[in-house]
mmCIF file of C-alpha atoms and ligand atoms in Angstrom:
data_model
loop_
_atom_site.group_PDB
_atom_site.id
_atom_site.type_symbol
_atom_site.label_atom_id
_atom_site.label_comp_id
_atom_site.label_asym_id
_atom_site.label_seq_id
_atom_site.Cartn_x
_atom_site.Cartn_y
_atom_site.Cartn_z
ATOM 1 C CA MET A 1058 -6.239 -20.863 9.927
ATOM 2 C CA THR A 1059 -6.933 -17.817 7.675
ATOM 3 C CA GLU A 1060 -8.739 -16.033 10.489
ATOM 4 C CA ASN A 1061 -5.895 -16.682 13.002
ATOM 5 C CA PHE A 1062 -3.330 -15.436 10.522
ATOM 6 C CA TYR A 1063 -5.133 -12.191 9.828
ATOM 7 C CA ALA A 1064 -6.112 -11.656 13.480
ATOM 8 C CA ARG A 1065 -2.418 -11.652 14.364
ATOM 9 C CA TRP A 1066 -1.606 -9.118 11.654
ATOM 10 C CA THR A 1067 -4.568 -6.771 12.244
ATOM 11 C CA THR A 1068 -2.549 -4.017 13.917
ATOM 12 C CA VAL A 1069 0.116 -4.032 11.245
ATOM 13 C CA TYR A 1070 -2.417 -3.999 8.416
ATOM 14 C CA ASP A 1071 -4.324 -1.266 10.029
ATOM 15 C CA ARG A 1072 -1.215 0.917 10.402
ATOM 16 C CA PHE A 1073 -0.286 0.755 6.757
ATOM 17 C CA ALA A 1074 -3.746 0.514 5.243
ATOM 18 C CA ARG A 1075 -4.258 4.207 4.676
ATOM 19 C CA VAL A 1076 -0.774 5.642 4.112
ATOM 20 C CA PRO A 1077 -1.039 8.245 1.323
ATOM 21 C CA PHE A 1078 0.219 6.237 -1.674
ATOM 22 C CA VAL A 1079 -1.985 3.277 -0.696
ATOM 23 C CA CYS A 1080 -4.954 5.661 -0.467
ATOM 24 C CA SER A 1081 -4.371 6.788 -4.064
ATOM 25 C CA TRP A 1082 -4.652 3.122 -5.176
ATOM 26 C CA ARG A 1083 -7.784 2.757 -3.113
ATOM 27 C CA ALA A 1084 -9.274 5.831 -4.760
ATOM 28 C CA ALA A 1085 -8.490 4.360 -8.231
ATOM 29 C CA ALA A 1086 -10.135 1.064 -7.289
ATOM 30 C CA ALA A 1087 -13.272 2.870 -6.036
ATOM 31 C CA ASP A 1088 -13.331 4.920 -9.319
ATOM 32 C CA ALA A 1089 -13.205 1.727 -11.367
ATOM 33 C CA LEU A 1090 -16.611 0.722 -9.838
ATOM 34 C CA GLU A 1091 -18.305 3.783 -11.413
ATOM 35 C CA LEU A 1092 -20.526 4.171 -8.400
ATOM 36 C CA ALA A 1093 -23.515 6.552 -8.286
ATOM 37 C CA ARG A 1094 -25.239 8.233 -5.327
ATOM 38 C CA GLY A 1095 -27.572 5.800 -3.600
ATOM 39 C CA ASP A 1096 -25.699 2.689 -4.763
ATOM 40 C CA THR A 1097 -25.007 -0.340 -2.589
ATOM 41 C CA VAL A 1098 -21.353 -1.430 -2.807
ATOM 42 C CA VAL A 1099 -20.010 -4.567 -1.151
ATOM 43 C CA GLU A 1100 -16.347 -5.006 -0.276
ATOM 44 C CA MET A 1101 -15.153 -8.652 -0.010
ATOM 45 C CA GLY A 1102 -12.431 -9.117 2.629
ATOM 46 C CA CYS A 1103 -12.711 -5.546 3.806
ATOM 47 C CA GLY A 1104 -10.131 -5.937 6.592
ATOM 48 C CA THR A 1105 -10.149 -2.846 8.832
ATOM 49 C CA GLY A 1106 -12.358 -0.947 6.395
ATOM 50 C CA ALA A 1107 -9.623 1.100 4.757
ATOM 51 C CA ASN A 1108 -11.597 1.494 1.487
ATOM 52 C CA VAL A 1109 -14.722 2.612 3.234
ATOM 53 C CA PRO A 1110 -14.015 6.411 3.101
ATOM 54 C CA GLU A 1111 -13.543 6.249 -0.689
ATOM 55 C CA LEU A 1112 -16.634 4.091 -1.173
ATOM 56 C CA ARG A 1113 -18.836 6.136 1.132
ATOM 57 C CA GLU A 1114 -17.843 9.384 -0.555
ATOM 58 C CA ARG A 1115 -18.988 7.976 -3.900
ATOM 59 C CA VAL A 1116 -22.338 6.426 -2.835
ATOM 60 C CA GLY A 1117 -23.264 9.388 -0.628
ATOM 61 C CA SER A 1118 -25.584 9.475 2.343
ATOM 62 C CA ALA A 1119 -28.387 7.636 0.477
ATOM 63 C CA GLY A 1120 -26.047 4.745 -0.436
ATOM 64 C CA ARG A 1121 -24.784 1.714 1.487
ATOM 65 C CA VAL A 1122 -21.328 0.312 1.995
ATOM 66 C CA VAL A 1123 -21.206 -3.294 3.170
ATOM 67 C CA GLY A 1124 -17.813 -4.581 4.403
ATOM 68 C CA LEU A 1125 -17.618 -8.340 4.615
ATOM 69 C CA ASP A 1126 -14.715 -10.204 6.253
ATOM 70 C CA ILE A 1127 -14.116 -13.536 7.902
ATOM 71 C CA THR A 1128 -11.808 -12.173 10.653
ATOM 72 C CA ALA A 1129 -13.686 -10.804 13.659
ATOM 73 C CA GLU A 1130 -10.647 -8.845 14.887
ATOM 74 C CA MET A 1131 -10.359 -6.993 11.546
ATOM 75 C CA LEU A 1132 -14.022 -6.012 11.730
ATOM 76 C CA ARG A 1133 -13.690 -4.939 15.374
ATOM 77 C CA ARG A 1134 -10.817 -2.682 14.418
ATOM 78 C CA ALA A 1135 -12.836 -1.250 11.482
ATOM 79 C CA GLY A 1136 -15.510 -0.272 13.935
ATOM 80 C CA GLU A 1137 -13.040 1.804 15.916
ATOM 81 C CA HIS A 1138 -12.375 4.238 13.063
ATOM 82 C CA ALA A 1139 -14.729 7.201 12.914
ATOM 83 C CA ASP A 1140 -14.131 7.679 9.182
ATOM 84 C CA ARG A 1141 -15.095 4.012 8.474
ATOM 85 C CA THR A 1142 -18.329 3.854 10.434
ATOM 86 C CA GLY A 1143 -21.631 5.680 10.614
ATOM 87 C CA PRO A 1144 -24.985 5.658 8.791
ATOM 88 C CA GLY A 1145 -24.922 3.617 5.642
ATOM 89 C CA VAL A 1146 -21.839 1.571 6.657
ATOM 90 C CA HIS A 1147 -22.416 -2.047 7.622
ATOM 91 C CA TYR A 1148 -19.925 -4.728 8.564
ATOM 92 C CA LEU A 1149 -20.681 -8.403 8.158
ATOM 93 C CA ARG A 1150 -18.666 -11.397 9.376
ATOM 94 C CA ALA A 1151 -18.931 -13.969 6.581
ATOM 95 C CA ASP A 1152 -16.915 -16.079 4.172
ATOM 96 C CA ALA A 1153 -16.439 -14.126 0.954
ATOM 97 C CA SER A 1154 -16.375 -17.295 -1.066
ATOM 98 C CA ARG A 1155 -20.064 -17.716 -0.150
ATOM 99 C CA PRO A 1156 -21.295 -14.139 0.415
ATOM 100 C CA PRO A 1157 -24.907 -13.823 1.620
ATOM 101 C CA ILE A 1158 -25.492 -10.896 -0.729
ATOM 102 C CA SER A 1159 -27.630 -10.314 -3.781
ATOM 103 C CA ALA A 1160 -28.389 -7.471 -6.227
ATOM 104 C CA ALA A 1161 -25.538 -5.198 -5.127
ATOM 105 C CA ASP A 1162 -24.550 -2.389 -7.505
ATOM 106 C CA ALA A 1163 -20.878 -3.185 -7.290
ATOM 107 C CA VAL A 1164 -18.262 -5.421 -5.590
ATOM 108 C CA LEU A 1165 -14.716 -4.481 -4.607
ATOM 109 C CA ALA A 1166 -11.941 -6.839 -3.564
ATOM 110 C CA THR A 1167 -8.535 -5.297 -2.748
ATOM 111 C CA PHE A 1168 -5.550 -7.495 -1.842
ATOM 112 C CA VAL A 1169 -7.870 -10.479 -1.356
ATOM 113 C CA ALA A 1170 -8.304 -12.548 -4.529
ATOM 114 C CA GLY A 1171 -4.930 -14.298 -4.003
ATOM 115 C CA VAL A 1172 -5.915 -15.823 -0.648
ATOM 116 C CA PHE A 1173 -8.683 -18.165 -1.868
ATOM 117 C CA PRO A 1174 -7.941 -21.814 -2.615
ATOM 118 C CA ASP A 1175 -10.395 -21.545 -5.585
ATOM 119 C CA PRO A 1176 -10.203 -17.897 -6.661
ATOM 120 C CA ALA A 1177 -12.309 -18.444 -9.817
ATOM 121 C CA ALA A 1178 -15.179 -19.768 -7.716
ATOM 122 C CA ALA A 1179 -14.867 -16.791 -5.398
ATOM 123 C CA VAL A 1180 -15.041 -14.367 -8.348
ATOM 124 C CA ASP A 1181 -18.099 -16.297 -9.673
ATOM 125 C CA ALA A 1182 -19.745 -15.791 -6.300
ATOM 126 C CA TRP A 1183 -18.922 -12.045 -6.387
ATOM 127 C CA CYS A 1184 -20.322 -11.621 -9.898
ATOM 128 C CA ASP A 1185 -23.450 -13.438 -8.801
ATOM 129 C CA CYS A 1186 -23.902 -10.863 -6.017
ATOM 130 C CA VAL A 1187 -24.028 -7.990 -8.500
ATOM 131 C CA ARG A 1188 -27.030 -6.925 -10.541
ATOM 132 C CA PRO A 1189 -26.526 -7.024 -14.335
ATOM 133 C CA GLY A 1190 -24.697 -3.891 -15.347
ATOM 134 C CA GLY A 1191 -22.925 -3.479 -12.001
ATOM 135 C CA ARG A 1192 -19.123 -3.532 -11.831
ATOM 136 C CA VAL A 1193 -16.601 -5.756 -10.030
ATOM 137 C CA ALA A 1194 -13.023 -4.603 -9.364
ATOM 138 C CA LEU A 1195 -9.977 -6.571 -8.177
ATOM 139 C CA LEU A 1196 -6.820 -4.851 -6.940
ATOM 140 C CA ASN A 1197 -3.788 -7.031 -6.330
ATOM 141 C CA PHE A 1198 -0.061 -7.101 -6.063
ATOM 142 C CA GLN A 1199 1.749 -8.739 -9.002
ATOM 143 C CA ARG A 1200 5.229 -9.050 -10.533
ATOM 144 C CA PRO A 1201 5.760 -6.852 -13.556
ATOM 145 C CA GLU A 1202 7.106 -8.444 -16.716
ATOM 146 C CA SER A 1203 9.971 -6.042 -17.210
ATOM 147 C CA ALA A 1204 12.103 -3.954 -14.950
ATOM 148 C CA LEU A 1205 15.047 -4.477 -12.656
ATOM 149 C CA THR A 1206 13.366 -7.542 -11.581
ATOM 150 C CA THR A 1207 15.694 -10.032 -9.881
ATOM 151 C CA LEU A 1208 16.139 -8.175 -6.596
ATOM 152 C CA LEU A 1209 12.669 -6.751 -6.446
ATOM 153 C CA ASN A 1210 11.132 -10.094 -7.257
ATOM 154 C CA LEU A 1211 13.023 -11.708 -4.404
ATOM 155 C CA ALA A 1212 11.601 -9.001 -2.199
ATOM 156 C CA PHE A 1213 8.186 -9.790 -3.629
ATOM 157 C CA GLU A 1214 8.644 -13.471 -2.709
ATOM 158 C CA GLY A 1215 9.356 -12.456 0.882
ATOM 159 C CA PHE A 1216 6.420 -10.082 0.910
ATOM 160 C CA VAL A 1217 3.997 -12.737 -0.249
ATOM 161 C CA ARG A 1218 5.322 -15.260 2.299
ATOM 162 C CA LEU A 1219 4.611 -12.799 5.069
ATOM 163 C CA SER A 1220 1.319 -11.402 3.865
ATOM 164 C CA ALA A 1221 -0.759 -14.273 2.346
ATOM 165 C CA PRO A 1222 -1.527 -17.326 4.468
ATOM 166 C CA GLY A 1223 -2.627 -19.583 1.609
ATOM 167 C CA SER A 1224 0.804 -19.273 -0.005
ATOM 168 C CA ARG A 1225 2.262 -21.289 2.827
ATOM 169 C CA LEU A 1226 0.464 -24.364 1.520
ATOM 170 C CA SER A 1227 2.635 -24.434 -1.539
ATOM 171 C CA GLY A 1228 6.038 -26.083 -1.701
ATOM 172 C CA ARG A 1229 6.837 -23.999 -4.789
ATOM 173 C CA SER A 1230 7.702 -20.338 -4.874
ATOM 174 C CA HIS A 1231 5.102 -18.687 -2.717
ATOM 175 C CA ALA A 1232 4.975 -15.731 -5.108
ATOM 176 C CA ASP A 1233 4.341 -18.134 -8.034
ATOM 177 C CA ALA A 1234 1.441 -19.780 -6.185
ATOM 178 C CA PHE A 1235 -0.004 -16.389 -5.233
ATOM 179 C CA GLU A 1236 0.265 -15.071 -8.769
ATOM 180 C CA GLN A 1237 -1.443 -18.147 -10.157
ATOM 181 C CA ARG A 1238 -4.365 -17.582 -7.853
ATOM 182 C CA VAL A 1239 -4.605 -13.886 -8.800
ATOM 183 C CA ALA A 1240 -4.393 -14.875 -12.490
ATOM 184 C CA ALA A 1241 -7.195 -17.412 -12.018
ATOM 185 C CA ALA A 1242 -9.361 -14.733 -10.416
ATOM 186 C CA ARG A 1243 -8.678 -12.268 -13.244
ATOM 187 C CA ARG A 1244 -9.398 -14.900 -15.924
ATOM 188 C CA ARG A 1245 -12.771 -15.609 -14.380
ATOM 189 C CA LEU A 1246 -13.582 -11.873 -14.126
ATOM 190 C CA THR A 1247 -12.726 -11.611 -17.809
ATOM 191 C CA GLU A 1248 -15.128 -14.470 -18.617
ATOM 192 C CA ARG A 1249 -17.932 -12.969 -16.526
ATOM 193 C CA THR A 1250 -17.736 -9.289 -17.513
ATOM 194 C CA VAL A 1251 -17.653 -6.832 -20.414
ATOM 195 C CA ASP A 1252 -16.314 -3.281 -20.642
ATOM 196 C CA ARG A 1253 -13.143 -4.278 -18.832
ATOM 197 C CA ARG A 1254 -10.324 -2.007 -17.705
ATOM 198 C CA TYR A 1255 -6.816 -2.741 -16.536
ATOM 199 C CA GLU A 1256 -4.523 -0.249 -14.839
ATOM 200 C CA THR A 1257 -1.211 -0.643 -13.092
ATOM 201 C CA PHE A 1258 0.430 1.285 -10.278
ATOM 202 C CA ALA A 1259 3.692 1.207 -8.304
ATOM 203 C CA GLY A 1260 5.865 0.433 -11.290
ATOM 204 C CA GLY A 1261 3.645 -2.427 -12.391
ATOM 205 C CA TYR A 1262 3.680 -4.180 -9.030
ATOM 206 C CA LEU A 1263 0.004 -3.500 -8.548
ATOM 207 C CA GLY A 1264 -2.802 -4.339 -11.008
ATOM 208 C CA LEU A 1265 -6.443 -3.154 -11.013
ATOM 209 C CA VAL A 1266 -8.835 -5.150 -13.167
ATOM 210 C CA SER A 1267 -12.502 -4.251 -13.426
ATOM 211 C CA GLY A 1268 -15.482 -5.194 -15.540
ATOM 212 C CA ARG A 1269 -19.234 -4.909 -15.900
ATOM 213 C CA VAL A 1270 -21.319 -7.981 -15.051
ATOM 214 C CA VAL A 1271 -23.617 -9.129 -17.860
HETATM 215 C C1 SAM B 551 -4.649 -8.484 2.979
HETATM 216 S S1 SAM B 551 -6.140 -8.166 3.840
HETATM 217 C C2 SAM B 551 -6.881 -6.902 2.857
HETATM 218 C C3 SAM B 551 -7.865 -6.117 3.589
HETATM 219 C C4 SAM B 551 -8.534 -4.976 2.775
HETATM 220 N N1 SAM B 551 -9.231 -5.508 1.628
HETATM 221 C C5 SAM B 551 -7.581 -3.909 2.408
HETATM 222 O O1 SAM B 551 -7.490 -3.570 1.221
HETATM 223 O O2 SAM B 551 -6.951 -3.336 3.267
HETATM 224 C C6 SAM B 551 -7.088 -9.607 3.433
HETATM 225 C C7 SAM B 551 -8.420 -9.695 4.175
HETATM 226 O O3 SAM B 551 -9.182 -10.719 3.621
HETATM 227 C C8 SAM B 551 -9.864 -11.377 4.680
HETATM 228 N N2 SAM B 551 -10.247 -12.734 4.246
HETATM 229 C C9 SAM B 551 -9.392 -13.744 3.920
HETATM 230 N N3 SAM B 551 -10.127 -14.808 3.558
HETATM 231 C C10 SAM B 551 -11.407 -14.477 3.651
HETATM 232 C C11 SAM B 551 -12.616 -15.150 3.373
HETATM 233 N N4 SAM B 551 -12.673 -16.431 2.948
HETATM 234 N N5 SAM B 551 -13.788 -14.486 3.489
HETATM 235 C C12 SAM B 551 -13.803 -13.186 3.908
HETATM 236 N N6 SAM B 551 -12.671 -12.494 4.212
HETATM 237 C C13 SAM B 551 -11.490 -13.121 4.043
HETATM 238 C C14 SAM B 551 -8.919 -11.334 5.841
HETATM 239 O O4 SAM B 551 -9.552 -11.534 7.074
HETATM 240 C C15 SAM B 551 -8.324 -9.958 5.653
HETATM 241 O O5 SAM B 551 -8.987 -8.983 6.393
#
């Protein structure tokens, strides 16, 4: 079901994945990993590889970027972009809740943590992939506490219904179900890491949480 959903939306995702303001969020997420030249960084649910240019720039030609995704069509599209392929970039079709990875220097997951039925278990698996001292970063949409919220939060509900397949399983507000999954992922990251950082973007509608695995 998840793969069919994302395969249908590949072209739309790909079109919006690197518009300028989204790229600035991607750069902030890559910065949160504190990558060094020669590092191996793994992206869970990499989609069409939109974070790869930022990651590759930071690990350099001696480093490796591994993009893992369950949707073959997303990975096929990633392979069509010259700036998201080349030496040191590898794509892998796999389930990010059971990633076949060990001893990576860092893990990134952007706009993904909210799709897993058990997000805490997924974050555990991601932390287990990283060597002690490496960082994990999660970037996700969220509803801010304050603001002119009623209208915008209605729009958020519609956005989540369209963009996250797992939300459809819930009879409650889709946005509530989505937020609960993101919150569960963040709680587990908090339990598994030290030296945590939290930043928000887009008027609070986007949150970046990162930490160092112990
Ligand atoms: C909203 S897109 C985000 C793509 C990318 N991270 C980005 O920032 O553009 C979510 C991606 O997660 C992938 N995905 C969903 N469930 C997955 C799973 N269990 N394992 C691996 N990838 C998964 C989908 O195929 C899709 O490419």
